[in-house]
Short mmCIF file of C-alpha atoms in Angstrom, two decimals:
data_model
loop_
_atom_site.label_atom_id
_atom_site.label_comp_id
_atom_site.label_asym_id
_atom_site.label_seq_id
_atom_site.Cartn_x
_atom_site.Cartn_y
_atom_site.Cartn_z
CA MET A 177 -92.15 -67.66 44.03
CA ARG A 178 -89.45 -66.00 44.90
CA ARG A 179 -89.54 -63.00 47.22
CA VAL A 180 -88.38 -59.61 46.51
CA LEU A 181 -88.63 -56.14 48.76
CA THR A 182 -88.05 -52.27 47.75
CA ILE A 183 -87.05 -49.97 50.20
CA ALA A 184 -88.15 -46.74 48.31
CA GLY A 185 -89.65 -43.75 47.70
CA SER A 186 -93.16 -43.47 46.20
CA ASP A 187 -93.42 -41.60 42.91
CA SER A 188 -97.35 -40.44 42.70
CA GLY A 189 -96.35 -40.47 38.87
CA GLY A 190 -96.08 -43.82 38.92
CA GLY A 191 -92.80 -44.12 36.60
CA ALA A 192 -90.16 -44.48 39.34
CA GLY A 193 -89.89 -45.59 42.96
CA ILE A 194 -92.25 -48.25 44.54
CA GLN A 195 -94.27 -47.92 41.87
CA ALA A 196 -91.81 -49.00 39.35
CA ASP A 197 -90.42 -51.50 41.22
CA LEU A 198 -93.71 -53.08 41.86
CA LYS A 199 -94.31 -53.53 37.93
CA THR A 200 -91.15 -54.33 37.11
CA PHE A 201 -91.04 -57.25 39.99
CA CYS A 202 -94.72 -58.90 38.23
CA ALA A 203 -93.12 -58.56 34.46
CA PHE A 204 -90.38 -61.29 36.00
CA GLY A 205 -92.51 -62.64 37.98
CA VAL A 206 -91.35 -62.43 41.27
CA TYR A 207 -93.48 -61.15 44.67
CA GLY A 208 -92.85 -57.76 45.03
CA MET A 209 -93.37 -56.19 48.43
CA THR A 210 -92.59 -52.39 49.89
CA ALA A 211 -90.63 -50.20 53.10
CA ILE A 212 -92.32 -46.80 51.81
CA THR A 213 -89.05 -44.91 52.83
CA ALA A 214 -91.05 -41.71 51.63
CA VAL A 215 -94.15 -40.15 49.48
CA THR A 216 -93.03 -37.59 47.15
CA ALA A 217 -95.96 -35.55 44.94
CA GLN A 218 -94.09 -35.91 41.71
CA ASN A 219 -95.07 -35.87 37.59
CA THR A 220 -92.98 -36.22 34.84
CA LYS A 221 -92.23 -32.64 35.01
CA GLY A 222 -90.41 -32.67 38.44
CA VAL A 223 -90.95 -33.43 42.06
CA ASP A 224 -93.32 -30.77 44.01
CA ALA A 225 -92.76 -31.96 47.18
CA ILE A 226 -91.45 -34.69 49.67
CA PHE A 227 -92.53 -35.65 52.88
CA PRO A 228 -90.36 -38.65 54.45
CA LEU A 229 -91.86 -41.25 56.77
CA PRO A 230 -90.39 -41.59 60.43
CA PRO A 231 -87.37 -43.83 60.29
CA SER A 232 -88.63 -46.30 62.80
CA MET A 233 -91.43 -46.94 60.47
CA VAL A 234 -89.80 -47.44 57.68
CA ALA A 235 -87.57 -49.82 59.77
CA GLN A 236 -91.15 -51.45 61.38
CA GLN A 237 -92.46 -52.03 57.93
CA VAL A 238 -89.16 -53.97 56.52
CA GLU A 239 -89.48 -56.24 60.41
CA SER A 240 -93.12 -56.86 59.43
CA ILE A 241 -92.11 -58.61 56.27
CA MET A 242 -88.86 -60.23 57.38
CA GLU A 243 -90.44 -61.67 60.62
CA ASP A 244 -94.08 -63.48 57.99
CA ILE A 245 -92.77 -63.58 54.71
CA GLY A 246 -89.05 -63.20 54.31
CA VAL A 247 -86.98 -62.20 51.53
CA ASP A 248 -85.23 -63.64 48.67
CA ALA A 249 -83.32 -60.52 47.60
CA VAL A 250 -83.85 -56.15 48.55
CA LYS A 251 -82.87 -53.34 46.88
CA THR A 252 -82.83 -49.77 47.92
CA GLY A 253 -83.63 -46.63 45.98
CA MET A 254 -84.55 -42.98 47.53
CA LEU A 255 -83.97 -42.95 51.30
CA PHE A 256 -83.55 -39.24 51.62
CA SER A 257 -82.13 -39.00 55.47
CA GLU A 258 -79.33 -40.30 57.39
CA ASP A 259 -82.54 -41.32 59.75
CA ILE A 260 -84.13 -43.71 57.68
CA ILE A 261 -80.28 -44.83 56.07
CA ARG A 262 -79.60 -45.79 59.78
CA ALA A 263 -82.30 -47.46 60.03
CA VAL A 264 -82.66 -49.09 57.31
CA VAL A 265 -79.29 -50.81 58.04
CA GLN A 266 -79.87 -51.71 61.85
CA ALA A 267 -83.70 -53.72 59.84
CA LEU A 268 -80.71 -55.08 57.48
CA ARG A 269 -78.58 -56.16 59.96
CA LYS A 270 -81.11 -58.02 62.05
CA TRP A 271 -82.23 -59.63 58.80
CA PRO A 272 -79.93 -60.14 56.61
CA VAL A 273 -80.17 -60.96 52.93
CA GLU A 274 -78.04 -62.52 50.57
CA TYR A 275 -78.94 -60.09 47.75
CA LEU A 276 -79.11 -55.97 48.28
CA VAL A 277 -78.80 -54.03 45.53
CA VAL A 278 -78.45 -50.74 46.16
CA ASP A 279 -79.25 -47.79 43.70
CA PRO A 280 -77.72 -44.90 45.84
CA VAL A 281 -80.54 -42.13 44.46
CA MET A 282 -79.22 -38.77 45.12
CA VAL A 283 -80.75 -36.33 42.20
CA ALA A 284 -84.33 -36.50 40.03
CA LYS A 285 -84.02 -36.32 36.32
CA SER A 286 -85.68 -33.06 37.23
CA LYS A 287 -82.47 -31.97 39.77
CA ALA A 288 -84.62 -32.37 42.88
CA VAL A 289 -82.80 -33.80 45.18
CA LEU A 290 -83.95 -36.47 46.83
CA LEU A 291 -80.76 -37.50 49.27
CA GLU A 292 -79.95 -35.09 51.82
CA GLU A 293 -76.10 -33.73 51.58
CA GLN A 294 -75.71 -35.34 55.12
CA ALA A 295 -77.16 -38.51 54.29
CA ILE A 296 -74.16 -39.58 51.55
CA GLN A 297 -71.66 -40.17 54.78
CA ALA A 298 -74.21 -42.83 56.07
CA LEU A 299 -74.77 -44.58 52.83
CA VAL A 300 -71.51 -44.88 52.06
CA GLN A 301 -70.28 -46.19 55.41
CA GLU A 302 -73.06 -48.28 56.30
CA LEU A 303 -75.38 -49.49 53.62
CA LEU A 304 -72.86 -50.09 50.77
CA PRO A 305 -71.00 -52.57 53.11
CA LEU A 306 -73.99 -54.70 53.20
CA ALA A 307 -74.75 -54.12 49.58
CA HIS A 308 -74.06 -57.38 46.90
CA VAL A 309 -74.52 -54.74 43.95
CA VAL A 310 -74.40 -51.00 43.76
CA THR A 311 -75.88 -49.16 40.47
CA PRO A 312 -74.54 -45.77 40.54
CA ASN A 313 -75.00 -43.48 37.32
CA LEU A 314 -72.20 -41.25 36.58
CA GLU A 315 -73.61 -38.06 38.90
CA GLU A 316 -73.66 -40.89 41.53
CA ALA A 317 -70.61 -42.22 41.02
CA SER A 318 -68.82 -38.73 40.88
CA VAL A 319 -70.02 -38.24 44.49
CA LEU A 320 -69.36 -42.08 45.45
CA ALA A 321 -65.87 -41.69 43.99
CA GLY A 322 -64.86 -38.52 45.27
CA PHE A 323 -63.89 -37.14 41.73
CA PRO A 324 -66.11 -36.26 38.40
CA VAL A 325 -66.79 -39.58 35.95
CA GLN A 326 -67.08 -38.19 32.42
CA ASN A 327 -65.66 -41.03 30.24
CA LEU A 328 -65.12 -44.92 30.41
CA ARG A 329 -61.45 -44.85 31.92
CA ASP A 330 -63.04 -42.26 34.92
CA MET A 331 -66.04 -45.24 34.97
CA GLU A 332 -63.11 -48.07 35.89
CA ASP A 333 -61.70 -45.85 38.36
CA ALA A 334 -64.26 -45.00 40.25
CA ALA A 335 -65.76 -48.51 39.96
CA ARG A 336 -62.20 -49.72 41.73
CA ARG A 337 -62.21 -46.57 44.60
CA ILE A 338 -66.37 -47.64 45.54
CA ARG A 339 -65.47 -51.18 45.45
CA GLU A 340 -63.34 -50.09 47.96
CA LYS A 341 -65.91 -49.79 50.40
CA GLY A 342 -67.17 -52.44 50.49
CA PRO A 343 -70.14 -53.52 47.94
CA ARG A 344 -68.76 -57.10 46.39
CA TYR A 345 -70.23 -56.01 42.63
CA VAL A 346 -70.42 -52.02 41.51
CA LEU A 347 -71.96 -51.62 38.01
CA VAL A 348 -71.21 -47.61 37.18
CA LYS A 349 -74.22 -47.39 34.35
CA GLY A 350 -72.93 -45.17 31.16
CA GLY A 351 -76.64 -43.67 30.06
CA HIS A 352 -75.07 -39.85 30.79
CA LEU A 353 -72.95 -39.88 28.27
CA PRO A 354 -72.89 -38.57 24.80
CA GLY A 355 -72.49 -40.76 22.31
CA SER A 356 -75.04 -43.40 20.14
CA GLU A 357 -74.30 -46.32 22.02
CA VAL A 358 -74.49 -46.64 25.88
CA THR A 359 -71.96 -48.76 27.86
CA ASP A 360 -72.34 -49.70 31.55
CA VAL A 361 -69.49 -51.16 33.28
CA LEU A 362 -69.17 -54.08 36.44
CA PHE A 363 -66.29 -54.76 38.51
CA ASP A 364 -66.33 -57.46 40.71
CA GLY A 365 -62.73 -56.39 42.59
CA LYS A 366 -60.84 -58.04 39.72
CA ASP A 367 -62.34 -57.97 36.53
CA PHE A 368 -64.73 -55.02 34.52
CA THR A 369 -67.27 -56.37 32.36
CA TYR A 370 -68.54 -54.17 30.04
CA PHE A 371 -72.21 -53.84 28.60
CA SER A 372 -72.85 -52.10 25.18
CA GLY A 373 -75.87 -51.36 23.30
CA PRO A 374 -77.06 -48.95 21.20
CA ARG A 375 -78.80 -45.55 22.60
CA ILE A 376 -82.86 -45.63 22.26
CA ALA A 377 -83.41 -41.70 21.40
CA THR A 378 -86.54 -40.63 23.68
CA PRO A 379 -87.27 -38.33 26.39
CA ASN A 380 -89.16 -41.09 28.07
CA THR A 381 -86.91 -42.16 30.11
CA HIS A 382 -88.11 -41.37 33.49
CA GLY A 383 -87.23 -44.17 36.55
CA THR A 384 -84.68 -45.81 34.34
CA GLY A 385 -82.55 -46.24 37.23
CA CYS A 386 -85.33 -47.00 39.72
CA THR A 387 -86.31 -50.23 36.82
CA TYR A 388 -83.35 -51.34 36.05
CA SER A 389 -81.65 -52.20 39.71
CA ALA A 390 -85.16 -53.86 40.45
CA ALA A 391 -84.55 -55.98 36.67
CA ILE A 392 -81.44 -56.83 38.41
CA CYS A 393 -82.49 -57.39 42.18
CA ALA A 394 -85.73 -59.67 40.90
CA LEU A 395 -83.38 -62.00 38.35
CA LEU A 396 -80.68 -62.17 41.31
CA ALA A 397 -83.70 -63.69 43.03
CA LEU A 398 -84.42 -66.23 40.39
CA GLY A 399 -80.98 -67.63 40.46
CA TYR A 400 -78.91 -65.39 38.25
CA THR A 401 -75.54 -64.36 38.89
CA VAL A 402 -74.61 -60.97 39.02
CA LYS A 403 -72.90 -60.74 35.22
CA GLU A 404 -76.39 -62.88 33.87
CA ALA A 405 -79.04 -60.50 36.06
CA VAL A 406 -77.22 -57.30 34.27
CA ALA A 407 -77.23 -58.60 30.40
CA GLU A 408 -81.20 -59.96 31.47
CA ALA A 409 -81.73 -56.45 32.63
CA ARG A 410 -80.30 -54.32 30.17
CA ARG A 411 -82.10 -56.52 27.08
CA TYR A 412 -84.95 -55.40 29.41
CA MET A 413 -84.83 -52.15 29.45
CA GLU A 414 -84.20 -52.08 25.46
CA LEU A 415 -87.57 -53.17 25.91
CA VAL A 416 -88.95 -50.66 28.09
CA ILE A 417 -87.24 -47.70 26.88
CA ALA A 418 -87.98 -48.64 23.48
CA HIS A 419 -92.03 -48.72 23.73
CA ALA A 420 -91.97 -45.91 26.66
CA LEU A 421 -95.51 -43.88 27.12
CA PRO A 422 -95.08 -40.46 25.84
CA LEU A 423 -97.66 -38.80 29.18
CA GLY A 424 -97.07 -35.81 30.64
CA GLY A 425 -95.40 -32.77 29.75
CA GLY A 426 -91.89 -33.86 30.87
CA PHE A 427 -90.18 -37.04 31.01
CA GLY A 428 -92.35 -40.14 30.55
CA PRO A 429 -92.14 -42.86 31.88
CA THR A 430 -90.99 -46.51 30.40
CA ASN A 431 -93.38 -49.37 30.00
CA HIS A 432 -92.79 -51.44 32.26
CA LEU A 433 -95.04 -53.99 31.28
CA ALA A 434 -94.07 -54.09 27.62
CA PRO A 435 -92.78 -57.50 27.41
CA LEU A 436 -96.09 -58.65 28.27
CA PHE A 437 -97.86 -57.20 26.08
CA LEU A 438 -95.36 -58.08 23.40
CA ARG A 439 -95.84 -62.13 24.65
CA ALA A 440 -99.28 -61.57 24.03
CA GLY A 441 -99.36 -60.35 20.70
CA LEU A 442 -100.78 -56.74 21.51
CA ASP A 443 -99.38 -53.36 21.34
CA PRO A 444 -97.31 -51.94 24.48
CA GLN A 445 -98.68 -48.81 23.92
CA GLU A 446 -102.40 -49.44 23.77
CA GLY A 447 -102.01 -52.28 26.21
CA GLY A 448 -105.48 -54.22 27.18
CA ARG A 449 -106.04 -57.69 28.25
CA CYS A 450 -102.97 -59.94 28.21
CA TRP A 451 -103.65 -63.14 29.21
#
């Protein structure tokens, strides 16, 4: 059984954060573990409150997992503060992993700030050099690259700029660009690989960034190459978005376990016993 750790915030609404990550890990048949960085009070409409955990407690969670169970891959999500980032970096330097997927979570869909401004420098200078893959959306890529990312050429330029900061692979996600297709750009320092597919018309996309990066992390743990992992994760995302759940009055969540229900011949919207 492959072992995967998510270091991220808790989403009380269940659509993003560690909740989304654990559901995604389950869908891929890997054993998921968590180091919680912050507790949030949120729903489909927005984030009402954020309570960051003490950095020492975040590091202790990582330490406890590493010294006993061990991990095959790690992903980071919402880290919130400079002190938490430094604690995570210190723990990962002590217990290095081959596959670290960094989802540079900065702002929620509701525009709530999930990474303090003074923490960005620590993320860039200390965490990105440890990353195997970093997965920014357009807004995050703009911050990391230092210029607005508004089209495919900008995505390529941003990938080059971010790659210079240390990660082995940069995946710039194009979901926020207008158009009937969504294109993501993967850069390995030499070549670009493009992943395109039709846009699925739904407002229920809460947690897609968390879910996508968690899927890539799980697939790397399972032995996929980065290109294979991105391609397979995109196929998974198409299913979970196509069967997204119209819950709440805002951005509903993706349906993380839809592939399992479909395989069992059940309606993913209705659920039921799938074993």
